[in-house]
Short mmCIF file of C-alpha atoms in Angstrom, two decimals:
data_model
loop_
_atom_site.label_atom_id
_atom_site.label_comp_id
_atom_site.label_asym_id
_atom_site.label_seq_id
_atom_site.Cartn_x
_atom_site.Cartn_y
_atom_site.Cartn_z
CA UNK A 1012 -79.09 -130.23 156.09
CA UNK A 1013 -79.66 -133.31 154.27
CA UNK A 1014 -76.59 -133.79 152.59
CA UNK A 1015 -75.15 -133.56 156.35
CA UNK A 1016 -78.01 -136.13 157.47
CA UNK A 1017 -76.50 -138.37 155.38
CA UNK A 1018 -73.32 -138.64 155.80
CA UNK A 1019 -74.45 -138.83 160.09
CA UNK A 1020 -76.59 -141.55 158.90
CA UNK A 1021 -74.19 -143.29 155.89
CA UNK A 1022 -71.12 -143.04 158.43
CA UNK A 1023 -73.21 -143.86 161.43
CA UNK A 1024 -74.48 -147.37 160.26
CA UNK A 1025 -71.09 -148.31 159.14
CA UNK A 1026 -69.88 -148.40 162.59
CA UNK A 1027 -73.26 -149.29 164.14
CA UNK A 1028 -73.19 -152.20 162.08
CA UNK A 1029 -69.59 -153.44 163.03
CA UNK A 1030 -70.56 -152.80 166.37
CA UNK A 1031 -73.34 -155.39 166.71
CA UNK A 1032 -71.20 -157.83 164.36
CA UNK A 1033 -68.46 -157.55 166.96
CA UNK A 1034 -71.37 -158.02 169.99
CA UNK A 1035 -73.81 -160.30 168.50
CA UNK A 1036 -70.86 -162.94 167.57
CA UNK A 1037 -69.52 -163.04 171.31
CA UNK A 1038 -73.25 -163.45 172.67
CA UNK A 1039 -73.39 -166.41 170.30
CA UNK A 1040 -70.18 -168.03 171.24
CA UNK A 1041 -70.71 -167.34 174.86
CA UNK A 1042 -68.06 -165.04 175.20
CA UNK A 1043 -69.61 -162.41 177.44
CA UNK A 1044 -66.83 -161.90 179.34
CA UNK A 1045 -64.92 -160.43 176.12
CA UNK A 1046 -67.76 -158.25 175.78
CA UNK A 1047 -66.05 -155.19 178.40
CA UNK A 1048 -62.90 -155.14 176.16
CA UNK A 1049 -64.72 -154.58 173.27
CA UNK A 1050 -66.85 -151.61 174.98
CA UNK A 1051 -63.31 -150.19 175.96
CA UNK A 1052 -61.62 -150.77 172.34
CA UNK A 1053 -65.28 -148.60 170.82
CA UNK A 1054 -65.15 -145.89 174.01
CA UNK A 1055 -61.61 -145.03 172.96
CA UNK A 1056 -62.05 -145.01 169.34
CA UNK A 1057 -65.44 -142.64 169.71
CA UNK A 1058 -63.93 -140.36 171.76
CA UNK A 1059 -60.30 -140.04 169.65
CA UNK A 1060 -63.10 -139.50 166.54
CA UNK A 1061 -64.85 -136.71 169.22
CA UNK A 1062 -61.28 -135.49 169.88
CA UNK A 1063 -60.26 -135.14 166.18
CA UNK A 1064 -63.26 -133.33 165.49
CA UNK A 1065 -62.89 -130.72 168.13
CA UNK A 1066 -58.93 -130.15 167.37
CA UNK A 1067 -60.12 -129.46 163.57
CA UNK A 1068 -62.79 -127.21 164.56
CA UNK A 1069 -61.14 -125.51 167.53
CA UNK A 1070 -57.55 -125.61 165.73
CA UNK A 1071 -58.37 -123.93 162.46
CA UNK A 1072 -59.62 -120.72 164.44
CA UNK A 1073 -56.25 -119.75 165.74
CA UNK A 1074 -55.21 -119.30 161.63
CA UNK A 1075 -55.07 -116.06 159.77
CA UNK A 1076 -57.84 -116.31 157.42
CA UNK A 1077 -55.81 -117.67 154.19
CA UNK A 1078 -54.13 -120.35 156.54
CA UNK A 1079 -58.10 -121.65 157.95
CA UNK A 1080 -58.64 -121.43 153.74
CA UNK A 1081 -55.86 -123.47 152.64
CA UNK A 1082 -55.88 -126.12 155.26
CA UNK A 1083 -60.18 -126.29 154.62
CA UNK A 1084 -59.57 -126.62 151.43
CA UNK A 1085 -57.09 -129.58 151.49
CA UNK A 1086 -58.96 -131.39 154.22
CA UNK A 1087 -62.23 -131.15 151.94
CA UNK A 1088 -60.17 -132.75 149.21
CA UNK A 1089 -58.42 -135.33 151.55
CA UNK A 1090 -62.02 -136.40 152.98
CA UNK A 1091 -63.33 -136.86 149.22
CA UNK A 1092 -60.61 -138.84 148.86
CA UNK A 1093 -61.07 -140.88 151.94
CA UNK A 1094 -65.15 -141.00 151.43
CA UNK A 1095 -64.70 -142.29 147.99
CA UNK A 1096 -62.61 -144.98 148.64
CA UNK A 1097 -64.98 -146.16 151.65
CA UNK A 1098 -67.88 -146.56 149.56
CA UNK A 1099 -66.37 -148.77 146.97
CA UNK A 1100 -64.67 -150.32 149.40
CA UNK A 1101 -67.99 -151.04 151.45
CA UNK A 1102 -70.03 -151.79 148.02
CA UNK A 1103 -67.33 -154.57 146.99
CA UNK A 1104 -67.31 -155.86 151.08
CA UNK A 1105 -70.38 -155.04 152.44
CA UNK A 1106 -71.85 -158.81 151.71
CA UNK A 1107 -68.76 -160.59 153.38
CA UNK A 1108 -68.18 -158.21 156.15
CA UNK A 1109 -69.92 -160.54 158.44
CA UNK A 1110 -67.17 -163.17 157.84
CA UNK A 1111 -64.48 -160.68 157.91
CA UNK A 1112 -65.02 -159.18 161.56
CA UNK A 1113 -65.61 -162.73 162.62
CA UNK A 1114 -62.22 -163.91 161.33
CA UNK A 1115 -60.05 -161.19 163.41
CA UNK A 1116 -62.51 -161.24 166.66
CA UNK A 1117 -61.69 -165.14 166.60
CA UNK A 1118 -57.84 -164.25 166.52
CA UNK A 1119 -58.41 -161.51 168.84
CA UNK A 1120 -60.21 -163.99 171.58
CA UNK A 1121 -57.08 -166.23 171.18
CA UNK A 1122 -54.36 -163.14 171.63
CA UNK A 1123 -56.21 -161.55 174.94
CA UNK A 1124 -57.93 -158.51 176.52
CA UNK A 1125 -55.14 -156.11 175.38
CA UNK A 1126 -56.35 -157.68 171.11
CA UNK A 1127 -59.96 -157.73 171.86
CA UNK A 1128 -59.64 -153.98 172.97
CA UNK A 1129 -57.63 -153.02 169.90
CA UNK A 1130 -59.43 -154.99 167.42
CA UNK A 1131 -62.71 -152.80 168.52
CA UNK A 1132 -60.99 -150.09 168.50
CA UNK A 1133 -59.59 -150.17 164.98
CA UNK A 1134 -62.43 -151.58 163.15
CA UNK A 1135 -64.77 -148.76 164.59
CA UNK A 1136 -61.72 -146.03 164.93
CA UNK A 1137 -61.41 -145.81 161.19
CA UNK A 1138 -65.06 -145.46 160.58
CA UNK A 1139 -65.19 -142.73 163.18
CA UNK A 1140 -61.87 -140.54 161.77
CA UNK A 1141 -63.44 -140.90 158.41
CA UNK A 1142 -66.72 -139.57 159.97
CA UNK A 1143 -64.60 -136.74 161.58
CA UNK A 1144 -63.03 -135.49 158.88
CA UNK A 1145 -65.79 -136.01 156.39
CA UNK A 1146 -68.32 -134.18 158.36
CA UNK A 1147 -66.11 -131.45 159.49
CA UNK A 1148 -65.34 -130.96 155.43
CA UNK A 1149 -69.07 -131.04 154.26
CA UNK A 1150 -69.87 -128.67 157.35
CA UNK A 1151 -67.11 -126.37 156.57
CA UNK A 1152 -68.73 -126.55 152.85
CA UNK A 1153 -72.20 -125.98 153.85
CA UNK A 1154 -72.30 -123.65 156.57
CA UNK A 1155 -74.56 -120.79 156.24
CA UNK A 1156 -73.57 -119.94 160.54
CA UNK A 1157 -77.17 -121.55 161.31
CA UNK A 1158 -76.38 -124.82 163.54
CA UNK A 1159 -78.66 -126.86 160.59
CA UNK A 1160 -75.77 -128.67 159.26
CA UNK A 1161 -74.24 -130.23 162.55
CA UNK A 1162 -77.85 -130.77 163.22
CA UNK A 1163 -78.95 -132.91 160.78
CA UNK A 1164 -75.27 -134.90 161.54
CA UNK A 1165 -76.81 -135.53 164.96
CA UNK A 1166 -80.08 -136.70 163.31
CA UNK A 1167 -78.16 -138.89 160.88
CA UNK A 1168 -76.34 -140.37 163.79
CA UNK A 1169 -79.59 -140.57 166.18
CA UNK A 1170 -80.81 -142.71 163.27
CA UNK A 1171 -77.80 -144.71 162.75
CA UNK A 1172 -77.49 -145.82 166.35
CA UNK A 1173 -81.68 -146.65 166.59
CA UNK A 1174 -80.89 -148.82 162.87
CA UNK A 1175 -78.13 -150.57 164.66
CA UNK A 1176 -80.16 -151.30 167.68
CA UNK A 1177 -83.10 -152.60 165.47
CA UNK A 1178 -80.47 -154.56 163.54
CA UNK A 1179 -79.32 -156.43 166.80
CA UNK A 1180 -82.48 -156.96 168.06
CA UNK A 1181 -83.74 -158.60 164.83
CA UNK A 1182 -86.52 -156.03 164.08
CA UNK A 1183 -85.37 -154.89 161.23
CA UNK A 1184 -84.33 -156.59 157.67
CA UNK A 1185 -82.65 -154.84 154.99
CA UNK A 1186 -81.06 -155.45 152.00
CA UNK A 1187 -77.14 -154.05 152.92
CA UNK A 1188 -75.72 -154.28 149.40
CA UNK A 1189 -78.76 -152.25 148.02
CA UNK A 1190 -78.91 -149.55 150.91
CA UNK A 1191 -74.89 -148.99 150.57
CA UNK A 1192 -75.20 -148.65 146.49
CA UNK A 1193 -78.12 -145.97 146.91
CA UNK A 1194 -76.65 -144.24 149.84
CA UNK A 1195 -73.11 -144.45 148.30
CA UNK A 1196 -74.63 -142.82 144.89
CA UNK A 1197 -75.87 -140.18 147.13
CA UNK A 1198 -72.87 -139.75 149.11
CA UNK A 1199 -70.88 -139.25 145.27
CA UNK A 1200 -73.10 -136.15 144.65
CA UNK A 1201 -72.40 -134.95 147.78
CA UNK A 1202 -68.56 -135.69 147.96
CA UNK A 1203 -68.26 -133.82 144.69
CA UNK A 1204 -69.86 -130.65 146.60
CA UNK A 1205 -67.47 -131.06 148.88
CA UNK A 1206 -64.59 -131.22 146.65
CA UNK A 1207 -65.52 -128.13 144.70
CA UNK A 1208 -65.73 -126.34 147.30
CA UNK A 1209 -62.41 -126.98 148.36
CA UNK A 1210 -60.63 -126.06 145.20
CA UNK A 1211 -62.42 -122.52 145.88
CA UNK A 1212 -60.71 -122.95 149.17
CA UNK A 1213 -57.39 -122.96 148.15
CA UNK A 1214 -58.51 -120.21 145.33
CA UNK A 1215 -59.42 -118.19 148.20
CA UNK A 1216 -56.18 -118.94 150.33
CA UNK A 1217 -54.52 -117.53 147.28
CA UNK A 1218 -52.79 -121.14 146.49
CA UNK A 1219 -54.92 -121.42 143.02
CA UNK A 1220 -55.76 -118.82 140.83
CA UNK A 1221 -58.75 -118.09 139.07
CA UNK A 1222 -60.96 -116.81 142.22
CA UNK A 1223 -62.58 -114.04 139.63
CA UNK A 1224 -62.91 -116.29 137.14
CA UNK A 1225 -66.74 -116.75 136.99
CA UNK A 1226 -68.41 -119.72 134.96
CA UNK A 1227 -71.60 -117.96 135.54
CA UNK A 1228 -73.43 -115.89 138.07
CA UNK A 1229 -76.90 -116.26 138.40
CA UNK A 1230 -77.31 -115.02 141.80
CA UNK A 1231 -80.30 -112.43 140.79
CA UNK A 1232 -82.15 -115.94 139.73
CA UNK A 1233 -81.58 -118.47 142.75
CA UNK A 1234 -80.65 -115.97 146.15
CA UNK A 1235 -78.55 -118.14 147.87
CA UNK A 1236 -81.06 -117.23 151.37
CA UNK A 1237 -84.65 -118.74 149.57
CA UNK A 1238 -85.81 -121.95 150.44
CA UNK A 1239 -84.83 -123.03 147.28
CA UNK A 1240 -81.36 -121.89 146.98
CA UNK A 1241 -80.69 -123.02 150.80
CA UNK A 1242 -81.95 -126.64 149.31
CA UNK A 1243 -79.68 -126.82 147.05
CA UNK A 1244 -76.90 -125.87 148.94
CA UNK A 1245 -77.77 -128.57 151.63
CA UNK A 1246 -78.02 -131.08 148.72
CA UNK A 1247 -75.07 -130.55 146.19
CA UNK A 1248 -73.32 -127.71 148.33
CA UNK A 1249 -74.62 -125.66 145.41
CA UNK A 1250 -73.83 -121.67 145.09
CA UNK A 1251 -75.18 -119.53 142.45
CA UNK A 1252 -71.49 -117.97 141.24
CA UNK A 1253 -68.93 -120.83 141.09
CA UNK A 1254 -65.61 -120.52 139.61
CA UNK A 1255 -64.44 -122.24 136.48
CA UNK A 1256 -62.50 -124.38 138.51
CA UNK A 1257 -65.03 -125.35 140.63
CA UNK A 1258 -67.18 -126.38 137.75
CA UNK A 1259 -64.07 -128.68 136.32
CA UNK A 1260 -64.05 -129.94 139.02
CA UNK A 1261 -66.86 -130.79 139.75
CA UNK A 1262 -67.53 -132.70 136.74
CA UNK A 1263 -64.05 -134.22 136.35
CA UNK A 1264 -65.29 -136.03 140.06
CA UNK A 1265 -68.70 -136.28 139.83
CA UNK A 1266 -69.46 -138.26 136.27
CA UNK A 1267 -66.70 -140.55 135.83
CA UNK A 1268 -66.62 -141.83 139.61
CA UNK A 1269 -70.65 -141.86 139.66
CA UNK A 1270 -70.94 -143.94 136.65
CA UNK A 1271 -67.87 -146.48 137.62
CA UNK A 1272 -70.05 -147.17 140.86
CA UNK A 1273 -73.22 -147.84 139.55
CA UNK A 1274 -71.94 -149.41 136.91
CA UNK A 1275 -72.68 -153.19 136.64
CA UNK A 1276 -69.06 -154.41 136.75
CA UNK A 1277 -68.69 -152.51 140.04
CA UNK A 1278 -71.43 -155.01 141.70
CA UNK A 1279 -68.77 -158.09 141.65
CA UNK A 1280 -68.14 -161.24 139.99
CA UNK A 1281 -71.41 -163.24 139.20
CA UNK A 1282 -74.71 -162.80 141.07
CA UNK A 1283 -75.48 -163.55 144.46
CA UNK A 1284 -78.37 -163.85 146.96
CA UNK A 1285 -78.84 -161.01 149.43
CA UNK A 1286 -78.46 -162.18 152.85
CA UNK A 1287 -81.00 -160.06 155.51
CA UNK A 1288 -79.35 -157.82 158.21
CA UNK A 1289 -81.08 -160.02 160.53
CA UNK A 1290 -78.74 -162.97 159.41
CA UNK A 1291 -75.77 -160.97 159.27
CA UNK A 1292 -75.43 -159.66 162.63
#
């Protein structure tokens, strides 16, 4: 359930956060009456992410069992793609992202309703398809038939809307940078759950062998249904019998791309001064 909290609450802020950008710069500039657009552009990019949710969920039930496998297991791997790329891309940009929103808003304001409404609608719509498809992955992973994992997605999102609001009203400071490196470390671990657990996907749809191929089995130690065991599945989308495969990869994902982001050459050129949410938005 945690791991799932997370990415609610990771995924969440991202587009909480370019939501009051977007609102906070038009109250500024006293352009309130650009403000409806920009609700429109974010209602229609919320509910395509709602929509794209629903056809994966809904959709993958009318497959035989090896088609639901193979196309679970190559949306896990295509969200672990996508996930990674967001948090470097949000640990290199998160400091000038501010200036960046600004920059096409200003544009937008110049082109008309019919830009404001798509500018909204792209800069939240990718956050939200990338939330889709993520969370539908790591719930596919995690599932245990309990409603815990989609639960603590609503929590993370609960929380990610209330940060946003706090953000916008100038409540709350925070560092960005640092909460985006931590929570994007955390997010790694998780990602690389999610990726091994697609690999024994396609092992189970039959598209890669090796589905008896055992690195070890130490069910009769951690059971799978203790508190402990349902932990660590919530955490690392851990299970006590994994393939070889899913060990490989595993590690192939998990220590290379974890030490590349935290490494110092990842934080960008030179040092610079943290600027507080409260400043940013």
């Amino acid at each position: 359930m945690f791991s799932n909290y997370l990415i609610g609450l990771r995924e969440g802020l991202e587009a909480s956060l370019v939501v009051c950008i977007l609102i906070a710069y038009l109250v500024k500039t006293d352009r309130r009456d650009a403000l409806r657009p920009i609700w429109i552009g974010i209602g229609i990019a919320v509910a395509l992410a709602l929509g794209f949710g629903c056809a994966l969920e809904f959709g993958s039930q009318e497959l035989t069992f090896e088609a639901q496998e193979a196309l679970g297991g190559s949306l896990s791997i295509l969200a672990v793609g996508l996930v990674t790329w967001m948090v470097f891309w949000m640990r290199r940009t998160a400091r000038h992202l501010k200036s960046e929103l600004h920059g096409k808003l200003d544009a937008a304001l110049a082109m008309g309703t019919g830009a404001l409404v798509a500018t909204a609608f792209l800069a939240v719509g990718r956050e939200g398809l990338e939330t889709a498809l993520f969370v539908w992955a790591s719930v596919h992973a995690a599932s245990d038939g309990s409603p815990r994992p989609l639960l603590g997605v609503a929590l993370g999102l609960s929380t990610a809307v209330l940060l946003g609001w706090l953000f916008y009203r100038g409540a709350l400071r925070i560092d960005l940078a640092r909460f985006f490196t931590w929570t994007g470390g955390m997010l790694v671990v998780v990602a690389a759950g999610v990726l091994a657990y697609g690999f024994h996907d396609l092992q189970e749809a039959r598209f890669l062998p090796g589905e008896r191929n055992l690195a070890f089995d130490i069910s009769d130690t951690v059971d799978p249904s203790s508190w402990y065991g349902t932990l660590l599945k919530g955490i690392f989308n851990f299970q006590p019998d994994p393939t070889v495969l899913q060990v490989t990869v595993w590690l192939l994902y998990l220590v290379p791309t974890l030490a590349l982001f935290l490494a110092p050459a990842g934080f960008g050129r030179g040092r610079t001064t943290p600027t507080p949410v409260r400043d940013r938005v």
